[in-house]
mmCIF file of C-alpha atoms in Angstrom:
data_model
loop_
_atom_site.group_PDB
_atom_site.id
_atom_site.type_symbol
_atom_site.label_atom_id
_atom_site.label_comp_id
_atom_site.label_asym_id
_atom_site.label_seq_id
_atom_site.Cartn_x
_atom_site.Cartn_y
_atom_site.Cartn_z
ATOM 1 C CA UNK A 167 -2.970 3.562 -0.600
ATOM 2 C CA UNK A 168 -1.574 0.853 -2.841
ATOM 3 C CA UNK A 169 2.006 -0.148 -2.579
ATOM 4 C CA UNK A 170 3.774 -2.026 -5.148
ATOM 5 C CA UNK A 171 6.915 -3.890 -3.767
ATOM 6 C CA UNK A 172 9.827 -5.041 -6.124
ATOM 7 C CA UNK A 173 13.296 -6.696 -5.280
ATOM 8 C CA UNK A 174 15.857 -3.774 -5.447
ATOM 9 C CA UNK A 175 18.082 -5.827 -7.810
ATOM 10 C CA UNK A 176 18.411 -9.058 -9.698
ATOM 11 C CA UNK A 177 21.374 -10.380 -11.930
ATOM 12 C CA UNK A 178 22.106 -13.027 -14.553
ATOM 13 C CA UNK A 179 24.392 -14.041 -16.897
ATOM 14 C CA UNK A 180 23.879 -13.434 -20.684
ATOM 15 C CA UNK A 181 21.431 -15.836 -22.068
ATOM 16 C CA UNK A 182 19.806 -16.897 -18.769
ATOM 17 C CA UNK A 183 16.327 -16.016 -17.594
ATOM 18 C CA UNK A 184 15.579 -13.595 -14.863
ATOM 19 C CA UNK A 185 12.282 -12.623 -13.140
ATOM 20 C CA UNK A 186 11.242 -9.535 -11.455
ATOM 21 C CA UNK A 187 8.018 -9.784 -8.950
ATOM 22 C CA UNK A 188 5.983 -7.030 -8.184
ATOM 23 C CA UNK A 189 3.553 -7.552 -5.287
ATOM 24 C CA UNK A 190 0.680 -5.269 -4.349
ATOM 25 C CA UNK A 191 -1.913 -4.776 -1.567
ATOM 26 C CA UNK A 192 -5.672 -5.690 -2.050
ATOM 27 C CA UNK A 193 -6.748 -2.329 -2.644
ATOM 28 C CA UNK A 194 -4.550 -1.898 -5.747
ATOM 29 C CA UNK A 195 -3.427 -4.739 -7.988
ATOM 30 C CA UNK A 196 -4.901 -7.361 -5.594
ATOM 31 C CA UNK A 197 -8.305 -6.069 -7.208
ATOM 32 C CA UNK A 198 -9.079 -6.174 -10.962
ATOM 33 C CA UNK A 199 -6.378 -3.535 -11.888
ATOM 34 C CA UNK A 200 -3.749 -4.384 -14.547
ATOM 35 C CA UNK A 201 -0.311 -4.248 -14.006
ATOM 36 C CA UNK A 202 2.187 -2.566 -16.571
ATOM 37 C CA UNK A 203 5.961 -2.686 -16.772
ATOM 38 C CA UNK A 204 8.370 0.067 -17.930
ATOM 39 C CA UNK A 205 12.104 -0.173 -18.703
ATOM 40 C CA UNK A 206 14.433 2.606 -18.314
ATOM 41 C CA UNK A 207 17.791 2.426 -19.630
ATOM 42 C CA UNK A 208 20.864 4.369 -18.102
ATOM 43 C CA UNK A 209 20.149 8.169 -18.937
ATOM 44 C CA UNK A 210 16.921 7.819 -20.678
ATOM 45 C CA UNK A 211 13.286 8.077 -19.835
ATOM 46 C CA UNK A 212 10.992 5.095 -19.110
ATOM 47 C CA UNK A 213 9.731 3.241 -22.019
ATOM 48 C CA UNK A 214 6.461 1.005 -21.895
ATOM 49 C CA UNK A 215 7.547 -2.727 -21.875
ATOM 50 C CA UNK A 216 4.557 -4.573 -21.022
ATOM 51 C CA UNK A 217 0.657 -3.625 -20.662
ATOM 52 C CA UNK A 218 -2.406 -5.224 -19.316
ATOM 53 C CA UNK A 219 -0.237 -7.696 -17.230
ATOM 54 C CA UNK A 220 1.091 -9.793 -20.272
ATOM 55 C CA UNK A 221 0.633 -7.769 -23.602
ATOM 56 C CA UNK A 222 3.785 -6.307 -25.465
ATOM 57 C CA UNK A 223 3.644 -3.048 -27.242
ATOM 58 C CA UNK A 224 4.809 -3.306 -30.979
ATOM 59 C CA UNK A 225 8.603 -3.573 -31.292
ATOM 60 C CA UNK A 226 9.370 -5.068 -27.601
ATOM 61 C CA UNK A 227 10.989 -8.611 -28.214
ATOM 62 C CA UNK A 228 9.174 -11.555 -27.177
ATOM 63 C CA UNK A 229 12.074 -12.179 -24.758
ATOM 64 C CA UNK A 230 10.164 -9.880 -22.239
ATOM 65 C CA UNK A 231 7.099 -11.594 -20.846
ATOM 66 C CA UNK A 232 4.642 -10.685 -17.848
ATOM 67 C CA UNK A 233 2.177 -12.307 -15.762
ATOM 68 C CA UNK A 234 -0.258 -11.628 -13.000
ATOM 69 C CA UNK A 235 -1.851 -13.834 -10.301
ATOM 70 C CA UNK A 236 -3.671 -12.345 -7.230
ATOM 71 C CA UNK A 237 -1.860 -9.505 -5.654
ATOM 72 C CA UNK A 238 1.330 -10.341 -7.367
ATOM 73 C CA UNK A 239 2.734 -9.623 -10.871
ATOM 74 C CA UNK A 240 6.034 -10.813 -12.599
ATOM 75 C CA UNK A 241 8.008 -9.760 -15.557
ATOM 76 C CA UNK A 242 10.291 -12.399 -16.979
ATOM 77 C CA UNK A 243 13.224 -11.831 -19.352
ATOM 78 C CA UNK A 244 14.579 -14.572 -21.074
ATOM 79 C CA UNK A 245 17.756 -14.852 -22.995
ATOM 80 C CA UNK A 246 19.159 -12.041 -20.919
ATOM 81 C CA UNK A 247 21.404 -9.722 -22.922
ATOM 82 C CA UNK A 248 23.677 -6.724 -22.077
ATOM 83 C CA UNK A 249 21.458 -4.158 -23.418
ATOM 84 C CA UNK A 250 18.775 -5.300 -20.837
ATOM 85 C CA UNK A 251 20.785 -3.702 -18.070
ATOM 86 C CA UNK A 252 18.826 -0.902 -16.427
ATOM 87 C CA UNK A 253 16.121 -0.390 -14.088
ATOM 88 C CA UNK A 254 12.411 -1.796 -14.290
ATOM 89 C CA UNK A 255 9.318 -0.652 -12.847
ATOM 90 C CA UNK A 256 5.846 -2.047 -12.295
ATOM 91 C CA UNK A 257 2.781 0.339 -12.245
ATOM 92 C CA UNK A 258 -0.795 -0.058 -11.296
ATOM 93 C CA UNK A 259 -3.490 2.299 -10.064
ATOM 94 C CA UNK A 260 -6.066 2.418 -7.356
ATOM 95 C CA UNK A 261 -9.908 3.088 -7.373
ATOM 96 C CA UNK A 262 -9.330 6.844 -7.658
ATOM 97 C CA UNK A 263 -7.129 6.220 -10.760
ATOM 98 C CA UNK A 264 -4.077 7.396 -8.753
ATOM 99 C CA UNK A 265 -0.887 5.632 -10.337
ATOM 100 C CA UNK A 266 1.361 3.861 -8.103
ATOM 101 C CA UNK A 267 4.824 2.900 -9.155
ATOM 102 C CA UNK A 268 7.104 0.136 -7.705
ATOM 103 C CA UNK A 269 10.565 1.363 -6.198
ATOM 104 C CA UNK A 270 12.195 -0.285 -9.225
ATOM 105 C CA UNK A 271 14.244 -3.287 -9.822
ATOM 106 C CA UNK A 272 18.077 -2.695 -11.233
ATOM 107 C CA UNK A 273 19.085 -5.654 -13.743
ATOM 108 C CA UNK A 274 22.543 -6.391 -13.850
ATOM 109 C CA UNK A 275 24.224 -8.650 -16.773
ATOM 110 C CA UNK A 276 27.059 -10.376 -15.282
ATOM 111 C CA UNK B 123 4.599 10.229 -33.326
ATOM 112 C CA UNK B 124 3.781 12.099 -30.422
ATOM 113 C CA UNK B 125 6.551 13.945 -28.933
ATOM 114 C CA UNK B 126 6.757 15.919 -25.419
ATOM 115 C CA UNK B 127 9.086 18.348 -24.539
ATOM 116 C CA UNK B 128 9.677 19.768 -21.025
ATOM 117 C CA UNK B 129 10.828 23.531 -20.334
ATOM 118 C CA UNK B 130 11.311 25.730 -17.497
ATOM 119 C CA UNK B 131 13.799 26.837 -14.966
ATOM 120 C CA UNK B 132 16.498 24.037 -13.836
ATOM 121 C CA UNK B 133 16.891 25.964 -10.549
ATOM 122 C CA UNK B 134 14.537 27.129 -8.081
ATOM 123 C CA UNK B 135 15.039 28.587 -4.483
ATOM 124 C CA UNK B 136 13.452 26.928 -1.403
ATOM 125 C CA UNK B 137 10.027 27.992 -0.481
ATOM 126 C CA UNK B 138 9.613 29.223 -4.200
ATOM 127 C CA UNK B 139 7.362 27.715 -6.782
ATOM 128 C CA UNK B 140 8.270 25.273 -9.408
ATOM 129 C CA UNK B 141 6.970 25.844 -12.913
ATOM 130 C CA UNK B 142 7.285 23.617 -15.752
ATOM 131 C CA UNK B 143 5.651 23.489 -19.180
ATOM 132 C CA UNK B 144 5.412 20.403 -21.650
ATOM 133 C CA UNK B 145 4.955 21.176 -25.137
ATOM 134 C CA UNK B 146 3.159 18.443 -27.283
ATOM 135 C CA UNK B 147 4.043 17.786 -31.083
ATOM 136 C CA UNK B 148 2.934 15.184 -33.351
ATOM 137 C CA UNK B 149 -0.469 15.060 -32.222
ATOM 138 C CA UNK B 150 -3.274 17.039 -30.664
ATOM 139 C CA UNK B 151 -3.694 17.620 -27.099
ATOM 140 C CA UNK B 152 -7.357 17.358 -27.035
ATOM 141 C CA UNK B 153 -9.060 14.171 -25.704
ATOM 142 C CA UNK B 154 -6.077 12.800 -23.841
ATOM 143 C CA UNK B 155 -4.890 12.654 -20.361
ATOM 144 C CA UNK B 156 -1.294 14.269 -19.399
ATOM 145 C CA UNK B 157 0.901 13.687 -16.673
ATOM 146 C CA UNK B 158 3.759 14.763 -14.649
ATOM 147 C CA UNK B 159 6.017 12.042 -12.909
ATOM 148 C CA UNK B 160 9.293 12.916 -11.394
ATOM 149 C CA UNK B 161 12.355 10.915 -10.240
ATOM 150 C CA UNK B 162 14.916 11.840 -7.474
ATOM 151 C CA UNK B 163 18.635 11.035 -8.519
ATOM 152 C CA UNK B 164 19.145 7.482 -8.255
ATOM 153 C CA UNK B 165 15.499 6.962 -6.920
ATOM 154 C CA UNK B 166 12.432 5.509 -8.444
ATOM 155 C CA UNK B 167 9.273 7.275 -10.421
ATOM 156 C CA UNK B 168 6.602 9.262 -8.708
ATOM 157 C CA UNK B 169 3.479 9.983 -10.179
ATOM 158 C CA UNK B 170 2.586 13.816 -9.382
ATOM 159 C CA UNK B 171 -0.723 13.992 -11.174
ATOM 160 C CA UNK B 172 -2.901 14.254 -14.302
ATOM 161 C CA UNK B 173 -4.880 16.664 -16.223
ATOM 162 C CA UNK B 174 -7.548 15.880 -18.919
ATOM 163 C CA UNK B 175 -7.751 18.034 -22.024
ATOM 164 C CA UNK B 176 -10.767 19.442 -20.527
ATOM 165 C CA UNK B 177 -9.053 20.798 -17.431
ATOM 166 C CA UNK B 178 -10.260 18.116 -15.109
ATOM 167 C CA UNK B 179 -7.256 17.208 -12.625
ATOM 168 C CA UNK B 180 -6.581 14.399 -10.556
ATOM 169 C CA UNK B 181 -3.374 14.902 -7.987
ATOM 170 C CA UNK B 182 -1.331 12.253 -5.828
ATOM 171 C CA UNK B 183 -2.989 12.940 -2.258
ATOM 172 C CA UNK B 184 0.233 13.879 -0.699
ATOM 173 C CA UNK B 185 1.248 16.547 -3.131
ATOM 174 C CA UNK B 186 -2.466 17.960 -3.677
ATOM 175 C CA UNK B 187 -2.113 20.736 -1.357
ATOM 176 C CA UNK B 188 0.982 22.363 -3.430
ATOM 177 C CA UNK B 189 0.229 20.993 -7.031
ATOM 178 C CA UNK B 190 -1.649 23.010 -9.588
ATOM 179 C CA UNK B 191 -1.817 21.730 -13.487
ATOM 180 C CA UNK B 192 -3.269 23.674 -16.566
ATOM 181 C CA UNK B 193 -3.795 22.905 -20.220
ATOM 182 C CA UNK B 194 -3.694 25.419 -22.846
ATOM 183 C CA UNK B 195 -5.182 23.378 -25.878
ATOM 184 C CA UNK B 196 -4.475 26.371 -28.314
ATOM 185 C CA UNK B 197 -0.686 25.849 -27.605
ATOM 186 C CA UNK B 198 -0.866 22.304 -27.331
ATOM 187 C CA UNK B 199 0.883 22.627 -23.954
ATOM 188 C CA UNK B 200 0.160 21.939 -20.299
ATOM 189 C CA UNK B 201 1.772 22.925 -17.169
ATOM 190 C CA UNK B 202 2.859 22.255 -13.813
ATOM 191 C CA UNK B 203 3.147 24.361 -10.468
ATOM 192 C CA UNK B 204 4.549 22.961 -7.505
ATOM 193 C CA UNK B 205 4.608 25.478 -4.455
ATOM 194 C CA UNK B 206 6.570 25.917 -1.482
ATOM 195 C CA UNK B 207 9.616 23.722 -2.792
ATOM 196 C CA UNK B 208 12.172 22.076 -0.521
ATOM 197 C CA UNK B 209 15.346 20.065 -1.428
ATOM 198 C CA UNK B 210 13.025 16.866 -1.339
ATOM 199 C CA UNK B 211 11.457 18.375 -4.657
ATOM 200 C CA UNK B 212 14.891 18.072 -6.508
ATOM 201 C CA UNK B 213 14.198 15.733 -9.223
ATOM 202 C CA UNK B 214 14.173 14.886 -13.015
ATOM 203 C CA UNK B 215 10.497 15.852 -13.930
ATOM 204 C CA UNK B 216 8.852 14.114 -16.830
ATOM 205 C CA UNK B 217 5.763 15.277 -18.899
ATOM 206 C CA UNK B 218 3.888 12.314 -20.257
ATOM 207 C CA UNK B 219 0.724 11.264 -22.052
ATOM 208 C CA UNK B 220 -1.549 8.702 -20.538
ATOM 209 C CA UNK B 221 -3.771 5.967 -22.138
ATOM 210 C CA UNK B 222 -7.107 6.852 -20.441
ATOM 211 C CA UNK B 223 -8.472 3.209 -21.150
ATOM 212 C CA UNK B 224 -5.258 1.213 -19.908
ATOM 213 C CA UNK B 225 -4.173 3.558 -17.523
ATOM 214 C CA UNK B 226 -0.645 3.441 -18.407
ATOM 215 C CA UNK B 227 1.901 5.898 -19.687
ATOM 216 C CA UNK B 228 2.312 5.551 -23.404
ATOM 217 C CA UNK B 229 4.567 8.686 -24.301
ATOM 218 C CA UNK B 230 7.329 10.269 -22.333
ATOM 219 C CA UNK B 231 9.249 13.315 -22.490
ATOM 220 C CA UNK B 232 12.855 13.206 -22.212
ATOM 221 C CA UNK B 233 12.786 14.785 -18.753
ATOM 222 C CA UNK B 234 14.305 18.003 -17.271
ATOM 223 C CA UNK B 235 16.365 18.381 -14.073
ATOM 224 C CA UNK B 236 14.780 20.644 -11.467
ATOM 225 C CA UNK B 237 17.158 21.575 -8.467
ATOM 226 C CA UNK B 238 15.744 23.226 -5.312
ATOM 227 C CA UNK B 239 18.697 25.161 -3.838
ATOM 228 C CA UNK B 240 19.438 28.555 -2.629
#
């Protein structure tokens, strides 16, 4: 089964750029499957942030960007703001369309 | 705008069955995939499974023996049953809509906390 590995936490000062990695196995995102990213602010349900590796849904600021290469994907947050504090999850799926989430990364604004 | 609302008991006894219903408003349940996702306190998201409006299902392998999902298109609702629960099943349970082309979650319910305790 595919496993997605994320760092437990990242932090940065306001205005800085942070990146979150999401590394998968060859049976998951190492194949042709896309990676999506969700933002979960404290006490709220997750919200789709990036889809199809690097596309932003309407309304998501362009400070958020995604990329994918081989078995790894990344989420970048440029110009970090206090309101970005929360948890970020990557998600992909396997050949049986079983969804897999990464364990999540807590973003702290210093 | 599609909205989802979970409902069901917030407390379930060990070994009993957890039952939740999700009511969809602002759109039809037909021709979409619907899923259940849970999150233990302070932990990450776990996908439980999905059901299509036709009733076809797909469950996480490790939970398959305990999970049943159903759909009632006349009520615009879908449901989750999880049998033989233990404390490890204590979590916030989200119902959600899946995009069946991109294979992502595009709408989430607000979540409901289910505690397994005697």
